XYZ file of N, CA and C in Angstrom:
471
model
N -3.299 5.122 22.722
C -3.509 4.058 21.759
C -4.088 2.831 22.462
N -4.781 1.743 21.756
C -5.224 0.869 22.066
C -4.476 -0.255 21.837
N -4.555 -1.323 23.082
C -3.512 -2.531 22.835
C -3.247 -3.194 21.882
N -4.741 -2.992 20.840
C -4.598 -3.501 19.664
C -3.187 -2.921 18.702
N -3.273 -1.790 18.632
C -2.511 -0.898 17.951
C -1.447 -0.692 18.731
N -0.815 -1.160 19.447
C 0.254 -0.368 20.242
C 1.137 -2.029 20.109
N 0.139 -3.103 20.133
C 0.941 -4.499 19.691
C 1.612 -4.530 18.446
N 0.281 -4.410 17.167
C 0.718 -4.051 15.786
C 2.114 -3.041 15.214
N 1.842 -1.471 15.983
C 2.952 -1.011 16.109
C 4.366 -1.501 16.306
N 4.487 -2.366 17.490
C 5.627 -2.270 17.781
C 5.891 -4.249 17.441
N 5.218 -5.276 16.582
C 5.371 -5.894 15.574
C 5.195 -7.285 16.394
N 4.629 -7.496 18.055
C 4.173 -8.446 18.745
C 2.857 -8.945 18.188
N 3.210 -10.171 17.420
C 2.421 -11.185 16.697
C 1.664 -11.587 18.051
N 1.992 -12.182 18.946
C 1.460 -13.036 20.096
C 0.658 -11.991 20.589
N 0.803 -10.744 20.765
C -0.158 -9.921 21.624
C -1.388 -9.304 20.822
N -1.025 -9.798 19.354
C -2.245 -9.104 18.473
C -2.968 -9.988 18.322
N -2.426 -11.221 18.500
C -3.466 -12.833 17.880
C -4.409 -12.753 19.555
N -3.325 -12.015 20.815
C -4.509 -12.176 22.046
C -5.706 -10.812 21.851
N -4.789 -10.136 21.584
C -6.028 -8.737 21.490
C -7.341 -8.829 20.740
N -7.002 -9.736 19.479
C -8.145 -10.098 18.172
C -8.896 -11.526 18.983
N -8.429 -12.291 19.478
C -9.144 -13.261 20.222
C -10.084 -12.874 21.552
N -9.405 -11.953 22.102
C -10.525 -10.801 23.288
C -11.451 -10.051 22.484
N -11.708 -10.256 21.127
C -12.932 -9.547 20.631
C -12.333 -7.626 20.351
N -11.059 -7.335 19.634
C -10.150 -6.398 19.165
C -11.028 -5.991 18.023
N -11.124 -4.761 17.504
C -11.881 -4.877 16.045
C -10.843 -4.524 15.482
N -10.939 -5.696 14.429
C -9.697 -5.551 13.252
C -9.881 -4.317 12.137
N -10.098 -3.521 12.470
C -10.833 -2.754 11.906
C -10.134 -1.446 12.667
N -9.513 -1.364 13.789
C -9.975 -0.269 14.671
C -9.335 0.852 13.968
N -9.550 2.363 14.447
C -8.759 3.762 13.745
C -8.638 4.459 15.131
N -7.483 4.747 15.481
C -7.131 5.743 16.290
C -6.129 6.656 16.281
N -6.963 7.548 16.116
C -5.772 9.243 16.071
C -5.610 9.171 14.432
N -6.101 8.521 13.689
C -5.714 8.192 12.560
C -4.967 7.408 12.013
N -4.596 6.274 12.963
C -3.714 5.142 12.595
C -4.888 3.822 12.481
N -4.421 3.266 11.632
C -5.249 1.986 11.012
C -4.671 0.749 11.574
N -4.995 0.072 12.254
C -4.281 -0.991 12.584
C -3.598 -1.349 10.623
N -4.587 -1.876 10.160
C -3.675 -2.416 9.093
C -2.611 -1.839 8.041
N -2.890 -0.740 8.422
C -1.617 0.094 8.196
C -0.422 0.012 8.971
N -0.539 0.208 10.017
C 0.322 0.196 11.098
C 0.888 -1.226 10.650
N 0.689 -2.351 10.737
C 0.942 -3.633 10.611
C 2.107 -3.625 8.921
N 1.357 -2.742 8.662
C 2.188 -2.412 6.947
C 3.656 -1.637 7.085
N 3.442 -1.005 8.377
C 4.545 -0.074 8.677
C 6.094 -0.853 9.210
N 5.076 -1.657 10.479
C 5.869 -2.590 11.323
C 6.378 -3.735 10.168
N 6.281 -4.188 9.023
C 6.296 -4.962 7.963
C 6.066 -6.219 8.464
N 5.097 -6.606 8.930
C 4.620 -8.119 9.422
C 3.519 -8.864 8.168
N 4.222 -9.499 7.561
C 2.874 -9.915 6.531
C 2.178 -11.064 7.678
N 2.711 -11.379 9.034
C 2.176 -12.224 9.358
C 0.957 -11.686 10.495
N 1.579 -10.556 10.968
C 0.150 -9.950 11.415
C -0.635 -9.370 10.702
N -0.572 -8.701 9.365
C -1.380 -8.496 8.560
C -2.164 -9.572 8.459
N -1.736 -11.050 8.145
C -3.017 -11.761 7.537
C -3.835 -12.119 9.021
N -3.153 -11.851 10.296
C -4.354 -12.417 11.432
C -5.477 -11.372 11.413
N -4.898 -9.852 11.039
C -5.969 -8.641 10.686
C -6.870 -9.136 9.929
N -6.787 -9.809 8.818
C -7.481 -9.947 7.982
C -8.379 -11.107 7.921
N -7.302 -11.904 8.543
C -8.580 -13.301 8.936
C -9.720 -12.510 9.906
N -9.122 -11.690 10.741
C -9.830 -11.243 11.884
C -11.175 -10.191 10.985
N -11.318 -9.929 9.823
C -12.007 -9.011 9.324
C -11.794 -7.841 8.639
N -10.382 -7.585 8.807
C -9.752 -6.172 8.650
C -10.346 -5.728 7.075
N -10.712 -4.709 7.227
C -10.977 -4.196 5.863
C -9.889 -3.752 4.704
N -9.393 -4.796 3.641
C -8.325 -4.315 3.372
C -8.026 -2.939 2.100
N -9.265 -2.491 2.142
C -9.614 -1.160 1.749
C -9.771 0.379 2.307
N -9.682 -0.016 3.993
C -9.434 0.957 4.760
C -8.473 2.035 4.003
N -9.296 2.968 4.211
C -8.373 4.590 4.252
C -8.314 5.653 5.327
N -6.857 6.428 5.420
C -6.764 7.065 6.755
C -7.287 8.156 6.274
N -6.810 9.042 7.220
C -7.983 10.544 7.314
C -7.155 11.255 5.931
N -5.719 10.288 5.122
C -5.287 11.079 3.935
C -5.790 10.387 2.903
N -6.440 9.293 2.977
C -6.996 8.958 1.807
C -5.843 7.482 2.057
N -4.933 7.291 2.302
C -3.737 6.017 2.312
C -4.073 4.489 2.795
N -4.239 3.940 1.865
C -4.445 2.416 2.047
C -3.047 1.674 2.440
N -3.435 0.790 3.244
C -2.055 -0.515 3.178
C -1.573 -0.744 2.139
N -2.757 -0.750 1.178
C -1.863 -1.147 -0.408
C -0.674 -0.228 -0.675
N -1.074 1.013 -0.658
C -0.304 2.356 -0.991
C 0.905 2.593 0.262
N 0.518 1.855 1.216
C 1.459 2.225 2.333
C 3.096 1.360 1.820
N 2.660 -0.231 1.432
C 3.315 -1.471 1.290
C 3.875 -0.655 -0.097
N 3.478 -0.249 -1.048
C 3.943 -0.074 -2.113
C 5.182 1.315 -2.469
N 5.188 1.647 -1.767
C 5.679 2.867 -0.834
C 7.199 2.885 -0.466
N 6.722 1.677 0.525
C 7.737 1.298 1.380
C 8.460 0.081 0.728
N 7.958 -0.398 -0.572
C 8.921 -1.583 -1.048
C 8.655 -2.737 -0.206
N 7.674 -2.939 -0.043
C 7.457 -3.971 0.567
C 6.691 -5.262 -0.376
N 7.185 -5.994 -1.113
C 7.072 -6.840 -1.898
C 6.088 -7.599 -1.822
N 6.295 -8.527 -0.858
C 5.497 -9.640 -0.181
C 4.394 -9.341 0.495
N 4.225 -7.733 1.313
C 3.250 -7.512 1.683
C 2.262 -6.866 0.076
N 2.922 -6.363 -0.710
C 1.943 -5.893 -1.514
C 1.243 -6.972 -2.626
N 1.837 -8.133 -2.796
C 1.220 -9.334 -2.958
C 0.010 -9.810 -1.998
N 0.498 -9.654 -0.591
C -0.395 -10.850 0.317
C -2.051 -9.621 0.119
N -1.625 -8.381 0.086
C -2.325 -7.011 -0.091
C -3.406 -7.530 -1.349
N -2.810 -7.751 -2.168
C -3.163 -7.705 -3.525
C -4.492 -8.797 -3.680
N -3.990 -10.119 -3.267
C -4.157 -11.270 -3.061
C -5.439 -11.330 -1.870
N -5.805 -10.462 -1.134
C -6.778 -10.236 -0.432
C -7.670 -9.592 -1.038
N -7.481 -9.112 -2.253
C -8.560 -7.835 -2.734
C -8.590 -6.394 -2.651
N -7.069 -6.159 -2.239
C -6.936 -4.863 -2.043
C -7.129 -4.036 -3.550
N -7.798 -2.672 -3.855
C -8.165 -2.098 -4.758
C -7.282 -1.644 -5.000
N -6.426 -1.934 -6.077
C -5.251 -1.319 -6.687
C -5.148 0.190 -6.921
N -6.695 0.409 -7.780
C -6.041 1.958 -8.359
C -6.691 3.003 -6.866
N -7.072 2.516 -5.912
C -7.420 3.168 -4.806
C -6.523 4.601 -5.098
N -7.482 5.631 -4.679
C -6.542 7.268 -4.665
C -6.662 7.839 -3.249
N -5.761 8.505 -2.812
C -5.403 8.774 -1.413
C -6.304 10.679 -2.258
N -6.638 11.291 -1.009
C -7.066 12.374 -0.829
C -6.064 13.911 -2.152
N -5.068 13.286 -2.162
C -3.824 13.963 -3.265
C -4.020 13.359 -4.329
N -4.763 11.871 -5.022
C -4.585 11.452 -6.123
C -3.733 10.390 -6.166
N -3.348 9.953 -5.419
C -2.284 9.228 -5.413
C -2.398 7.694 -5.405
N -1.936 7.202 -6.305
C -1.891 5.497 -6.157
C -1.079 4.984 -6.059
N -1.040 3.384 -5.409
C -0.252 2.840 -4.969
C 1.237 2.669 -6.128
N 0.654 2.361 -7.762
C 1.830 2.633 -8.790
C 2.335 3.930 -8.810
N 1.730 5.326 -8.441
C 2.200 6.368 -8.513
C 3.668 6.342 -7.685
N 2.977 5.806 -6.056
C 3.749 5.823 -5.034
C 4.809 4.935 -4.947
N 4.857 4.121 -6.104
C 5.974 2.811 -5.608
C 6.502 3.207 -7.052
N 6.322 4.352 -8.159
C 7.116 4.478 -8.982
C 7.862 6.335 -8.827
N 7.346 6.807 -7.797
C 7.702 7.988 -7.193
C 9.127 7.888 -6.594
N 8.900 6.711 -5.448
C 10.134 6.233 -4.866
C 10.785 5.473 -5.555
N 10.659 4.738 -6.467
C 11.724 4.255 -7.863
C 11.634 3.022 -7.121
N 10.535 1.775 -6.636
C 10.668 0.760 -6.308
C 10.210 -0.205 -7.376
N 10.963 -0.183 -8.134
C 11.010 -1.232 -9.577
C 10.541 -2.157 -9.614
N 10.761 -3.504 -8.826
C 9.771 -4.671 -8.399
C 8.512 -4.526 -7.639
N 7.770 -3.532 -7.140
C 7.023 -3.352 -6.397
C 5.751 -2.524 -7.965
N 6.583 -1.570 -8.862
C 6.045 -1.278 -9.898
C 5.570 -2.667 -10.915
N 6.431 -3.313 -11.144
C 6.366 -4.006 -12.006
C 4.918 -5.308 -11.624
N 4.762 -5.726 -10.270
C 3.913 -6.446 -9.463
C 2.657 -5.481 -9.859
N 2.471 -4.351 -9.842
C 1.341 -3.519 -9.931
C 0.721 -3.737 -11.372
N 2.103 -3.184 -12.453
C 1.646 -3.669 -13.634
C 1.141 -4.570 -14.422
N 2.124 -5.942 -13.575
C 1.514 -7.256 -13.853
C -0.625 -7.529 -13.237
N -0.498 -7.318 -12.371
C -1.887 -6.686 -12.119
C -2.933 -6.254 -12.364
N -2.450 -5.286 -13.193
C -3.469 -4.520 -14.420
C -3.929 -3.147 -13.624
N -2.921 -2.260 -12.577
C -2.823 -1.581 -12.413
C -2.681 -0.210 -13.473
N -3.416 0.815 -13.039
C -4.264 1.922 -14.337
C -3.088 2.838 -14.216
N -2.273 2.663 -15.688
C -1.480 3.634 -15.722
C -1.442 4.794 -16.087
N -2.601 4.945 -16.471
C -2.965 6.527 -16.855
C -4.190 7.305 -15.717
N -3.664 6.925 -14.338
C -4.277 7.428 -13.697
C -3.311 8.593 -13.035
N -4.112 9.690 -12.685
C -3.244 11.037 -12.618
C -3.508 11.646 -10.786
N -2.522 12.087 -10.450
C -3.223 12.537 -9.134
C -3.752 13.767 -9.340
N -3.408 14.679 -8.371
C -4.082 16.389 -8.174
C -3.424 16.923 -9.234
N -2.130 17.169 -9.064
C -1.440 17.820 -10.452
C -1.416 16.792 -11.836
N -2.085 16.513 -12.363
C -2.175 15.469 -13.341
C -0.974 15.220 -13.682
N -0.196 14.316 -13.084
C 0.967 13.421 -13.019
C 0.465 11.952 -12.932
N 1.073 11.515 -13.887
C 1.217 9.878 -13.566
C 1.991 9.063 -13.265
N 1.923 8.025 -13.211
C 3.344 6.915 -12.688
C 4.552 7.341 -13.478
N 4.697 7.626 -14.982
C 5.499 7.785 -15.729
C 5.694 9.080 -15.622
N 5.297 9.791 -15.405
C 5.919 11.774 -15.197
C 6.324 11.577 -14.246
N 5.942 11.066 -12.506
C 6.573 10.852 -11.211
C 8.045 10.277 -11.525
N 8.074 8.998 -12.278
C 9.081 8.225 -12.499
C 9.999 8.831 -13.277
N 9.796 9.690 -14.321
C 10.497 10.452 -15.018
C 11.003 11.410 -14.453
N 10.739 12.072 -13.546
C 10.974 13.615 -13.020
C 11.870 13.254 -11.821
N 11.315 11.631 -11.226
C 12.408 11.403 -9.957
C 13.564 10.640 -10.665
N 14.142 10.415 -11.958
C 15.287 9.991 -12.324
C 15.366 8.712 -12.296
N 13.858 7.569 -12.137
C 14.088 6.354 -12.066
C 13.641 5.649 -13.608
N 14.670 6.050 -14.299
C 14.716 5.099 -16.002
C 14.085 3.812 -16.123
N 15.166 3.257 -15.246
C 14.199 1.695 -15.637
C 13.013 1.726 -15.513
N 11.917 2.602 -14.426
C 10.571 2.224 -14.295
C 10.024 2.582 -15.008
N 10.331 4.451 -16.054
C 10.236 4.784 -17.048
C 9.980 3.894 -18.230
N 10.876 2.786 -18.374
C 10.935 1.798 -19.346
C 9.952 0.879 -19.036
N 9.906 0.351 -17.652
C 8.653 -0.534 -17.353
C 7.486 -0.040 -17.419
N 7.114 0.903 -17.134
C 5.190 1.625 -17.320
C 5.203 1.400 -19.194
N 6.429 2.008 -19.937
C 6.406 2.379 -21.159
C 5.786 1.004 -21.901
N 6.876 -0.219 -21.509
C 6.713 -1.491 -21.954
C 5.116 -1.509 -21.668
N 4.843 -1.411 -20.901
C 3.276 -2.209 -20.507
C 2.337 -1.709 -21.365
N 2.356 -0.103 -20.842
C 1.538 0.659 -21.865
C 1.381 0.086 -23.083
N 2.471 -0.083 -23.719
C 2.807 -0.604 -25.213
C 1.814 -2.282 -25.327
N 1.602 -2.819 -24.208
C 1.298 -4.047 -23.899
C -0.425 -4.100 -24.195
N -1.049 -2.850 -23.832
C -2.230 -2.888 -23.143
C -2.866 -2.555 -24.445
């Protein structure tokens, strides 16, 4: 791995702001890790935004199709899927399976992380490979309330 990525990884703000100041591409992919993914993993919204000041593409996808958006949304990560959002990240982005970031944050039953998507104007009738949507995922994994939240919106739209 590269110092860039091996800082990000392991969540050293000071060694990524030196790596991106030595001319780092915020951008970089190795082995299939995205720095700004990685940064999504380590949950730093604060090295995320030096990625991004630095250039980072916040549309990057890995060799599965998985954006930061989809990574943050995933993982319940609130604040990053705002600061995500708030940069221009492409909401209904689909990973190589179909998969979107509302699929993925209503798969794992992360209720506030769904509801941020919806507010959004995140596409709820988007389906992955097996034509499943946020609401069949959410239904089938036993998470009601989100069931109720896609339902509400739908009803909204």
């Amino acid at each position: 791995m590269t110092e860039l990525i091996d800082a990000v990884k392991i969540g050293n703000l000071s060694k990524v702001q030196e790596q991106l100041e030595a001319g780092a591409d915020a951008n970089l992919e190795e082995a299939g890790t995205i720095a700004l993914i990685a940064g999504v993993e380590v949950g730093s919204a604060e090295i995320l935004q030096l990625l991004l000041a630095a250039g980072a593409d916040v549309n990057k996808q890995d060799p599965d199709g998985w954006t930061a958006l989809m990574e943050a949304a995933a993982s319940d990560r609130r604040e990053i899927v705002q600061l995500l959002l708030d940069a221009g990240a492409d909401i209904n982005a689909k990973t190589n399976e179909g998969l979107t970031a509302l699929i993925a944050a209503a798969a794992k039953g992360h209720g506030a992380v769904v509801q941020i998507l919806l507010d959004k104007g995140a596409d709820i009738n988007a389906k992955d490979k097996n034509n499943w949507t946020a609401l069949v995922w959410a239904s089938a994994e036993g998470h009601i309330d989100i069931v109720e939240s896609i339902k509400e919106a739908r009803n909204k739209r």
